């Protein structure tokens, strides 16, 4: 049996001991005790808002959970133990504009009282996926699950238990950010060395832009300062309601809005310029813009020199020339305040134009950004900017016009507006959901660096993206490392090879939580086949989702209003604290409660801190240098105070120094390491801005003879992914899934408005209603996102998507598929 680590020891190594903790947070512990004793403690502050209109009502502070990009703070109004309505929470006066909810927020009470909620644990009775269930008790459920996990670990090692999650909740107690960054799952996974199967969605951006390049965007409200806003493969009007208000404000001040999207979205409708790009080609557009900007003298050379990696000299092996190349030993630098990790200083070498000699960066008066130089050891090196420019010289405006199917003069006009700035790029996933999308984020970084559209008001490389905004002590929920940590979409590979890289992985138990992967991941068909091969599957969710349908045991989780938690990803510049407004309905239990029961059964209950309260555990997670400095702790958050995220304390702008480890904006990756290393080859071009056409949905693909249409989708106004799939009010507005198809493509196929159609490729098919529109580029169709299997006439549109991943970044590729559409003759549902 794998060793179960001693949690007391592990906690000591984080500097958090139970005794020390209680000493310093006595008040918080008392507060938490009051909640635990059943006296739900409403917040004085929230009561002061206009949400509490009637006597006998109590107001609790919570937020919309789930992965809509806004996560609005909410007042939850409770009367006689029932949630009767929600209202937008009050923000501090100066930030009152953040106070808003959308229809999905206002209808949350319908989700709480949704008759289709999972109410009690259930065991499968028929075949997997057949939908036959029997009610069982919690005792039976825990007994059965622990009875599978224990022997699995004993006989097959910790990696034989896999936790598969996505973005259902970022709660530090119950969520699954990055698969293991929560108390419930992190402590268990790292104690037994289990396998983490994480999300693939958004990883082109998360891995390349946030992790490798270290970049994040300015707070959304800073968009109001822009002169040019680019909705680049995004639809802020519907997917980022908080960002959109600032786009409107900027436009009122004369800013121009440009939308680059094959679909004429709500955001496009408000735009000053609309570029209906061919899907998957944005990278080529960016590289051509880079050349145009350079050739037309539109670069900000001072910014390139002073704020970016442009002047760093590059050796033949692709790494920077550093002082260690001249025998100077690297030294230890300051500790990173966000992560607590030590840093190493090995200064880079540049060419000083002023002295005509090489120099340590810090001592150079005027580092050269262009050119090739012979160094003192005879080495001949180019600057990083020169290396990059040489590598992209093929990309002319004419070439991009052809690849992207856009008029050359429009690209030139856009490039000029972009370069002039300040430009706020509101990009999310439109150019992140193809197999090779991750390159786009280097390309975007390049044009950003060239034009200085970064680190100042109105200039941002992306819309504020949430996952890593707040500072959390990951060591509080990690006693070590997971046995394996990879992307869930590698499940078929793992089931086939019974290993990951060199680590054996004979998966016996699969635990699905915080995600609806069999609805929302790409490659659904292959994933279902892989899940079928796992001997024992558990799914913990609020609803009977497409994923839960394939489990052996389903466990009911409470709605967010029934739990206390802290959410580490906060897109508005305020930290998210969820107060428990009502007790969990039915027999629901939080992930943390469930994992505590299982751990106890396995004789490892102490990993959850001997009965520590939720508040105490939250406080451990908040124990970081950054939070201490900002005075952020559980006591303060649970008092109902709206506390600004440290990242945006007193500012809306992210500077290069705050954002990158080099203190400079990067558009080049010195040491590219794949997200999931299984011994694959890493190509040299992973360092460079680069364009690689889509894997399947590219124009020249011979498969287009059979499947001529390129697929994509949208984040729907009436869904948060698959959440809200059955919310009655929302389904009144949008009763069924639809396929958007251009009028010319529809007419070629004899399809009329409202006809039922069959959309298909070699992987799968779905039957659904057609929306015939001019609002989508000919040759492109858009599938719905978030509807569940039983909501289609037949099939599932997610079956059309592809399991193929880019080995470097292993991101999902929802938009990288080809298909054909025909009229469905099988009649209406
Ligand atoms: N209402 C609602 N809001 C949400 C969510 C939700 O589920 N519902 N989810 C949240 C999450 S997790 C995310 S990641 C964000 C996503 O936020 P966005 O990316 O802003 O949302 P999408 O609607 O997916 O917009 C993507 C757009 O990209 C376009 N597109 C497709 N292919 C290409 C391409 O190759 N190039 C370009 N330039 N455009 C292309 C699509 O037509 C679509 O209009 O939304 C967040 N907000
Ligand atoms: N075709 C297509 N597919 C897409 C996209 C697209 O644009 N087109 N977008 C992709 C993107 S950007 C994303 S981010 C993904 C999102 O993919 P998912 O994260 O899988 O989507 P959700 O539907 O939000 O699933 C979250 C699930 O977690 C559950 N949940 C909520 N809170 C808790 C909790 O505390 N504990 C547990 N155990 N469960 C909880 C919810 O009830 C819900 O069923 O979808 C991706 N899929
Ligand atoms: S769904 Fe998104 S925009 Fe709507 S209320 Fe919830 S967090 Fe806010
Ligand atoms: Mo996402």
Coordinates of C-alpha atoms and ligand atoms in Angstrom, one line a residue, residues 67 167 201-202 429 715 721, ligand 4:
X67 CA -17.4 29.1 -14.3
X167 CA -14.3 24.1 -13.5
X201 CA -10.6 23.7 -21.6
X202 CA -8.9 27.1 -21.8
X429 CA -11.3 31.5 -26.0
X715 CA -20.7 30.5 -24.5
X721 CA -21.6 25.6 -19.7
Ligands
LIG4 MO1 -13.6 28.3 -20.1

